[in-house]
């Protein structure tokens, strides 16, 4: 069953477009990573899906309804980010009590066990928690709510490495037993790659990629060699990026090489490897040509 469906969605802030022609759909019970450079439009997209803001144009369907103002969507979804706010006077234990009333699938025992594991005091107000502990508390709420649609927008902001690892592990363990549709935005692809099945990449206001992690990795090839050999071996190919590596260069290209073309690469002494997910993602979203090297390159050709 399709849980989220966007068709030709556009979003403008004060007439300035930040999302254009966004079309994709997400099936039930899949964990999808949402990635993109700073300012790409991830938060805007996630808030449109959560029903917090309206798209300027296009059709948005969540659980077969327009999420904006939908009771069905708000009752079955949770949106967690680092800007959560709760009523000031309430202590965490009182908040947890309220969540139990609000979220139909709330698992109190799990919430309590996670609070204890992450050493979060119950008898304190949210605003007095440290930055990392706030994120951890929000993450616990996101997991324990067990909503059919769970949206985490950069949930690990401020968490230390151990807490980040534990959060992703807890989320995955709970998801395996209680599958739901999860959107998880992060700038750290390495951290989420073991738990996501699909990746949605927003770039230049549009969907640059939506598909499986493995398909993305196979879509590109990394080649290392001298500039002359690389130029000869990649004639007519689409070059995504070029980076200096000492005396050699690393070029990332779209992977449409035939067997004969790969043989030619070997003959020229060019090493070819598939990319890590993070490198494949960077290849999609970095500037073409030399990237940051160009800034320092005073001898451009
Ligand atoms: N309320 C707003 N009014 C005007 N412009 C906005 C507003 N909110 C966001 N923007 C702009 O919309 C664009 C997308 O912002 P958004 O927060 O969705 O990006 P993001 O991908 O989540 O960024 P980041 O990775 O830095 O968190 C940015 O250029 C941002 O400056």
Coordinates of C-alpha atoms and ligand atoms in Angstrom, one line a residue:
X1 CA 0.0 0.0 0.0
X2 CA 1.2 3.5 -0.8
X3 CA 1.4 5.7 2.3
X4 CA 2.8 8.9 0.8
X5 CA 2.3 10.2 -2.7
X6 CA 3.4 13.5 -4.1
X7 CA 2.6 14.6 -7.7
X8 CA 4.1 17.7 -9.3
X9 CA 4.5 19.4 -5.9
X10 CA 5.8 22.9 -5.7
X11 CA 6.5 25.0 -2.6
X12 CA 7.3 28.7 -2.6
X13 CA 8.2 31.0 0.3
X14 CA 7.3 34.6 -0.6
X15 CA 7.2 33.7 -4.3
X16 CA 10.6 32.1 -4.2
X17 CA 10.4 28.4 -5.2
X18 CA 12.2 26.0 -2.8
X19 CA 10.7 22.8 -4.2
X20 CA 9.6 22.2 -7.8
X21 CA 8.1 19.3 -9.7
X22 CA 8.5 16.9 -6.7
X23 CA 6.9 13.6 -7.6
X24 CA 7.4 10.3 -5.8
X25 CA 5.6 7.8 -3.7
X26 CA 6.5 5.7 -0.7
X27 CA 5.1 2.4 0.2
X28 CA 4.0 1.2 3.6
X29 CA 6.6 -0.1 6.1
X30 CA 9.7 1.1 4.4
X31 CA 12.5 3.1 6.1
X32 CA 13.5 5.9 3.6
X33 CA 16.5 8.1 4.2
X34 CA 16.0 11.7 3.1
X35 CA 19.2 13.5 2.2
X36 CA 20.2 16.7 0.5
X37 CA 22.7 19.6 0.9
X38 CA 21.9 22.4 3.4
X39 CA 18.9 24.3 2.2
X40 CA 17.9 21.7 -0.3
X41 CA 14.3 21.6 1.0
X42 CA 14.2 18.5 3.2
X43 CA 12.5 20.1 6.2
X44 CA 10.0 21.8 3.9
X45 CA 9.2 18.5 2.2
X46 CA 8.9 16.7 5.5
X47 CA 6.6 19.4 7.0
X48 CA 4.4 19.2 3.9
X49 CA 4.1 15.5 4.3
X50 CA 3.3 15.8 8.0
X51 CA 0.6 18.3 7.2
X52 CA 2.3 21.2 9.0
X53 CA 2.4 23.3 5.8
X54 CA 0.6 23.5 2.5
X55 CA 2.2 22.9 -0.8
X56 CA 1.9 25.9 -3.1
X57 CA 0.9 23.7 -6.1
X58 CA 0.5 20.0 -6.8
X59 CA -1.1 17.0 -5.1
X60 CA 0.0 15.6 -1.7
X61 CA -1.6 12.4 -0.4
X62 CA -0.8 10.7 2.9
X63 CA -3.0 7.8 3.9
X64 CA -5.0 8.8 0.8
X65 CA -5.8 12.3 2.2
X66 CA -4.4 15.8 1.8
X67 CA -2.3 15.9 5.1
X68 CA -2.9 19.6 5.6
X69 CA -5.5 19.8 8.3
X70 CA -6.2 16.0 8.2
X71 CA -7.2 14.4 11.5
X72 CA -6.4 11.0 10.1
X73 CA -2.8 12.0 9.3
X74 CA -2.2 13.8 12.6
X75 CA -3.6 10.9 14.5
X76 CA -1.4 8.4 12.7
X77 CA 1.9 10.3 12.4
X78 CA 4.6 11.9 14.4
X79 CA 7.2 14.5 13.4
X80 CA 10.3 14.7 15.4
X81 CA 12.9 17.4 14.9
X82 CA 15.3 19.4 17.0
X83 CA 12.9 22.3 17.4
X84 CA 10.3 20.4 19.4
X85 CA 8.5 22.4 22.1
X86 CA 6.4 21.2 24.9
X87 CA 4.3 23.1 27.5
X88 CA 6.8 24.8 29.8
X89 CA 5.6 23.8 33.3
X90 CA 5.5 20.0 32.5
X91 CA 8.1 17.6 33.6
X92 CA 9.2 14.7 31.4
X93 CA 7.2 12.2 33.3
X94 CA 4.1 14.3 32.9
X95 CA 4.8 14.7 29.2
X96 CA 5.2 10.9 28.8
X97 CA 1.9 10.5 30.5
X98 CA 0.3 12.9 28.0
X99 CA 1.8 11.0 25.1
X100 CA 0.2 7.8 26.3
X101 CA -3.2 9.5 26.0
X102 CA -2.4 11.0 22.6
X103 CA -0.7 8.2 20.7
X104 CA -2.8 5.1 20.2
X105 CA 0.1 2.8 19.8
X106 CA 2.3 4.4 22.6
X107 CA 4.4 1.8 24.3
X108 CA 5.0 3.0 27.8
X109 CA 7.2 0.2 28.9
X110 CA 9.6 0.8 26.0
X111 CA 9.6 4.5 26.7
X112 CA 10.5 3.9 30.3
X113 CA 13.2 1.4 29.4
X114 CA 14.8 3.8 26.9
X115 CA 14.6 6.7 29.3
X116 CA 16.5 4.6 31.9
X117 CA 19.0 3.3 29.4
X118 CA 19.8 6.8 28.1
X119 CA 19.9 8.1 31.7
X120 CA 17.3 10.8 31.2
X121 CA 15.8 12.0 34.4
X122 CA 12.0 11.9 34.6
X123 CA 11.7 14.7 37.2
X124 CA 13.0 17.6 35.0
X125 CA 11.5 20.0 32.6
X126 CA 12.4 19.6 28.9
X127 CA 14.1 23.0 28.5
X128 CA 16.6 22.1 31.3
X129 CA 17.9 19.1 29.4
X130 CA 21.2 19.4 27.6
X131 CA 21.0 19.7 23.8
X132 CA 22.0 16.0 23.2
X133 CA 19.6 14.8 25.9
X134 CA 16.7 16.8 24.4
X135 CA 17.3 15.1 21.0
X136 CA 17.5 11.7 22.8
X137 CA 14.2 12.4 24.6
X138 CA 12.6 13.4 21.3
X139 CA 13.9 10.3 19.7
X140 CA 12.5 8.1 22.5
X141 CA 9.1 9.7 21.9
X142 CA 9.4 9.1 18.2
X143 CA 10.2 5.4 18.7
X144 CA 7.7 4.7 21.6
X145 CA 4.8 6.4 19.8
X146 CA 4.9 3.7 17.1
X147 CA 3.0 5.8 14.7
X148 CA 2.2 4.3 11.3
X149 CA 4.0 7.3 9.7
X150 CA 7.1 8.3 11.7
X151 CA 9.1 11.3 10.5
X152 CA 12.5 12.1 12.0
X153 CA 14.1 15.3 10.7
X154 CA 17.8 15.3 11.8
X155 CA 16.9 13.5 15.0
X156 CA 20.5 13.1 16.3
X157 CA 21.5 16.7 16.4
X158 CA 23.7 17.2 19.4
X159 CA 23.8 13.5 20.4
X160 CA 27.2 12.0 21.0
X161 CA 28.4 9.2 18.9
X162 CA 27.4 6.4 21.3
X163 CA 23.9 7.9 21.7
X164 CA 23.5 8.2 17.9
X165 CA 24.5 4.6 17.4
X166 CA 22.2 3.5 20.1
X167 CA 19.3 5.5 18.8
X168 CA 19.6 4.0 15.3
X169 CA 19.9 0.5 16.7
X170 CA 16.9 1.0 18.9
X171 CA 14.8 2.3 16.0
X172 CA 15.8 -0.6 13.8
X173 CA 15.1 -3.2 16.5
X174 CA 11.7 -1.7 17.2
X175 CA 10.9 -1.4 13.5
X176 CA 11.7 -5.0 12.9
X177 CA 9.1 -6.1 15.4
X178 CA 6.7 -3.2 14.7
X179 CA 7.1 -2.2 11.0
X180 CA 5.9 1.3 10.1
X181 CA 6.7 3.8 7.4
X182 CA 9.7 5.9 8.5
X183 CA 11.2 9.0 6.9
X184 CA 14.6 9.8 8.4
X185 CA 16.5 12.8 7.3
X186 CA 20.2 13.1 8.0
X187 CA 23.4 14.7 6.7
X188 CA 25.4 11.7 7.8
X189 CA 24.7 9.0 5.2
X190 CA 27.2 6.7 6.7
X191 CA 25.3 6.6 10.0
X192 CA 21.9 5.8 8.4
X193 CA 23.0 3.5 5.6
X194 CA 22.6 0.3 7.7
X195 CA 19.0 1.0 8.6
X196 CA 17.5 2.6 5.5
X197 CA 16.2 0.6 2.6
X198 CA 15.5 3.5 0.2
X199 CA 17.1 6.9 -0.2
X200 CA 15.3 10.1 -1.4
X201 CA 17.8 12.7 -2.4
X202 CA 16.6 16.3 -2.8
X203 CA 18.9 18.5 -4.9
X204 CA 18.3 21.8 -6.6
X205 CA 14.7 21.9 -5.4
X206 CA 13.9 18.6 -7.0
X207 CA 14.0 14.8 -6.4
X208 CA 17.5 13.9 -7.7
X209 CA 17.2 10.2 -6.7
X210 CA 14.6 7.9 -5.2
X211 CA 15.4 4.2 -5.1
X212 CA 17.3 1.6 -3.3
X213 CA 20.7 2.1 -1.7
X214 CA 22.3 -0.5 -3.9
X215 CA 21.0 0.9 -7.1
X216 CA 22.4 4.3 -6.2
X217 CA 25.9 2.8 -5.5
X218 CA 25.8 0.9 -8.8
X219 CA 24.8 4.0 -10.8
X220 CA 28.3 5.5 -10.5
X221 CA 31.9 4.4 -10.9
X222 CA 35.1 5.8 -9.4
X223 CA 38.2 5.8 -11.6
X224 CA 41.7 6.6 -10.5
X225 CA 44.6 7.3 -12.7
X226 CA 46.6 10.1 -14.4
X227 CA 44.7 12.9 -16.0
X228 CA 45.9 11.9 -19.4
X229 CA 44.8 8.3 -19.1
X230 CA 41.5 9.3 -17.5
X231 CA 40.8 11.7 -20.4
X232 CA 41.5 9.0 -22.9
X233 CA 39.6 6.2 -21.1
X234 CA 36.4 8.3 -20.5
X235 CA 35.8 10.0 -23.9
X236 CA 32.1 10.6 -24.4
X237 CA 31.2 9.6 -20.8
X238 CA 29.4 11.7 -18.3
X239 CA 31.8 13.0 -15.6
X240 CA 30.2 13.8 -12.3
X241 CA 33.2 15.1 -10.4
X242 CA 37.0 15.3 -10.4
X243 CA 39.2 15.3 -7.4
X244 CA 43.0 15.5 -7.1
X245 CA 44.6 12.6 -5.2
X246 CA 48.3 13.4 -5.0
X247 CA 49.8 12.8 -8.5
X248 CA 46.7 11.1 -9.6
X249 CA 43.1 12.1 -10.0
X250 CA 39.8 10.4 -9.0
X251 CA 37.0 10.9 -11.4
X252 CA 33.4 9.8 -10.7
X253 CA 31.3 9.0 -13.7
X254 CA 27.9 7.7 -14.5
X255 CA 28.3 3.9 -14.8
X256 CA 27.4 3.0 -18.3
X257 CA 30.7 1.3 -19.2
X258 CA 30.6 -1.8 -21.4
X259 CA 32.9 -4.7 -20.8
X260 CA 35.1 -3.5 -23.7
X261 CA 35.3 -0.1 -22.2
X262 CA 36.3 -1.5 -18.8
X263 CA 39.0 -3.5 -20.5
X264 CA 40.4 -0.3 -22.0
X265 CA 40.4 1.3 -18.6
X266 CA 42.5 -1.6 -17.2
X267 CA 44.9 -1.4 -20.1
X268 CA 45.4 2.3 -19.3
X269 CA 46.2 1.4 -15.7
X270 CA 43.0 3.0 -14.4
X271 CA 41.7 1.5 -11.2
X272 CA 37.9 1.3 -11.1
X273 CA 35.8 0.7 -8.0
X274 CA 32.1 1.1 -7.0
X275 CA 31.4 3.9 -4.6
X276 CA 30.4 3.9 -1.0
X277 CA 26.9 5.1 -0.4
X278 CA 28.2 8.4 1.0
X279 CA 30.4 9.0 -2.1
X280 CA 27.6 8.0 -4.4
X281 CA 25.4 10.6 -2.6
X282 CA 28.1 13.2 -2.8
X283 CA 28.5 12.5 -6.5
X284 CA 24.8 13.3 -7.0
X285 CA 24.8 16.5 -5.0
X286 CA 28.3 18.1 -5.3
X287 CA 29.1 20.7 -7.8
X288 CA 30.3 19.2 -11.1
X289 CA 34.0 19.6 -11.9
X290 CA 36.6 19.9 -9.1
X291 CA 34.5 20.8 -6.1
X292 CA 36.3 22.6 -3.3
X293 CA 39.6 22.0 -5.1
X294 CA 38.6 24.6 -7.7
X295 CA 38.6 27.3 -5.0
X296 CA 42.3 26.7 -4.3
X297 CA 43.2 26.0 -7.9
X298 CA 45.1 29.0 -9.3
X299 CA 46.2 27.1 -12.4
X300 CA 42.8 26.2 -14.0
X301 CA 42.9 24.9 -17.5
Ligands
LIG1 N1 9.7 30.1 6.5 C1 10.6 30.3 5.5 N2 10.5 31.5 4.8 C2 11.4 31.7 3.8 N3 12.3 30.8 3.3 C3 12.4 29.7 4.0 C4 11.5 29.3 5.1 N4 11.9 28.1 5.6 C5 12.9 27.7 4.8 N5 13.2 28.6 3.8 C6 14.2 28.4 2.7 O1 13.8 27.3 2.0 C7 14.9 26.6 1.6 C8 14.8 25.1 2.1 O2 14.9 25.1 3.5 P1 14.8 23.8 4.3 O3 14.9 24.1 5.7 O4 13.6 23.0 3.8 O5 16.1 23.0 3.8 P2 16.8 21.8 4.4 O6 17.2 20.9 3.3 O7 16.0 21.2 5.5 O8 18.1 22.5 5.0 P3 19.2 22.0 6.2 O9 19.8 20.7 5.7 O10 20.2 23.1 6.2 O11 18.4 21.8 7.4 C9 16.1 27.3 2.2 O12 16.6 28.2 1.1 C10 15.5 28.1 3.3 O13 16.3 29.3 3.5

